[in-house]
Amino acid sequence: MKIILSILALGLFYATVESKESPPKVQVYSRNPGNFGEKNVLICHVSGFHPPDISIQLLKNGKEIPNSNQTDLAFEQGWQFNLTKSVFFTPAAEEEYSCRVRHLKNLKTYTWEADM
Ligand SMILES: *[C@@H]1O[C@H](CO)[C@@H](O)[C@H](O)[C@H]1NC(C)=O
Ligand SMILES: *[C@@H]1O[C@H](CO)[C@@H](O)[C@H](O)[C@H]1NC(C)=O
């Protein structure tokens, strides 16, 4: 009887943890208006996710841009987290800039739009 109860409790525990799983909201933008040939900062803001098993990459034509900065994992309300990653860049018309986010086993790429 005791064993059955603890299995039940364990199942309940995992069900509760799982229900708190939530996918990230991702915004890719630049600090200044995206004018080609002008120095700018590419920013990827990821919020509202749980659990905090995440990695963020800023990409230029699919390759990671070096020397980026990332904020510490910030704790929002209700078990959710947010993170911001940024890097200096000078946008060029032929290049594609994007933010790749892996949350748990889900990998998604968000492309920066110059006219935002
Ligand atoms: C990110 O988390 C911090 C710390 O809880 C909070 O102050 C901030 O408002 C959050 N930012 C966004 C954009 O959700
Ligand atoms: C990254 O951090 C360094 C050191 O704090 C700072 O000098 C640099 O301006 C930051 N880069 C960006 C894109 O904010």
PDB file of C-alpha atoms and ligand atoms in Angstrom, residues 27 45-48 73-77 80-84, ligand 1:
ATOM      1  CA  GLN A  27      12.001  38.775 -30.211  1.00  0.00           C
ATOM      2  CA  HIS A  45      15.192  38.680 -26.161  1.00  0.00           C
ATOM      3  CA  VAL A  46      13.803  35.366 -24.976  1.00  0.00           C
ATOM      4  CA  SER A  47      11.141  35.297 -22.267  1.00  0.00           C
ATOM      5  CA  GLY A  48       8.395  33.338 -20.591  1.00  0.00           C
ATOM      6  CA  LEU A  73      19.041  34.236 -16.232  1.00  0.00           C
ATOM      7  CA  ALA A  74      16.329  36.475 -14.828  1.00  0.00           C
ATOM      8  CA  PHE A  75      13.486  35.012 -12.882  1.00  0.00           C
ATOM      9  CA  GLU A  76      10.065  36.338 -13.775  1.00  0.00           C
ATOM     10  CA  GLN A  77       6.837  35.525 -11.992  1.00  0.00           C
ATOM     11  CA  GLN A  80       9.281  31.733 -15.984  1.00  0.00           C
ATOM     12  CA  PHE A  81      12.621  33.063 -17.076  1.00  0.00           C
ATOM     13  CA  ASN A  82      13.960  35.626 -19.502  1.00  0.00           C
ATOM     14  CA  LEU A  83      17.331  36.178 -21.142  1.00  0.00           C
ATOM     15  CA  THR A  84      18.752  38.752 -23.511  1.00  0.00           C
TER      16      THR A  84
HETATM   17  C1  LIG B   1      12.832  39.635 -16.973  1.00  0.00           C
HETATM   18  O1  LIG B   1      12.966  39.234 -15.627  1.00  0.00           O
HETATM   19  C2  LIG B   1      13.271  40.309 -14.753  1.00  0.00           C
HETATM   20  C3  LIG B   1      13.565  39.767 -13.379  1.00  0.00           C
HETATM   21  O2  LIG B   1      12.470  39.085 -12.836  1.00  0.00           O
HETATM   22  C4  LIG B   1      12.103  41.292 -14.756  1.00  0.00           C
HETATM   23  O3  LIG B   1      12.397  42.374 -13.907  1.00  0.00           O
HETATM   24  C5  LIG B   1      11.895  41.803 -16.170  1.00  0.00           C
HETATM   25  O4  LIG B   1      10.750  42.631 -16.198  1.00  0.00           O
HETATM   26  C6  LIG B   1      11.730  40.664 -17.152  1.00  0.00           C
HETATM   27  N1  LIG B   1      11.743  41.237 -18.482  1.00  0.00           N
HETATM   28  C7  LIG B   1      10.834  40.947 -19.400  1.00  0.00           C
HETATM   29  C8  LIG B   1      10.937  41.709 -20.654  1.00  0.00           C
HETATM   30  O5  LIG B   1       9.984  40.106 -19.250  1.00  0.00           O
END
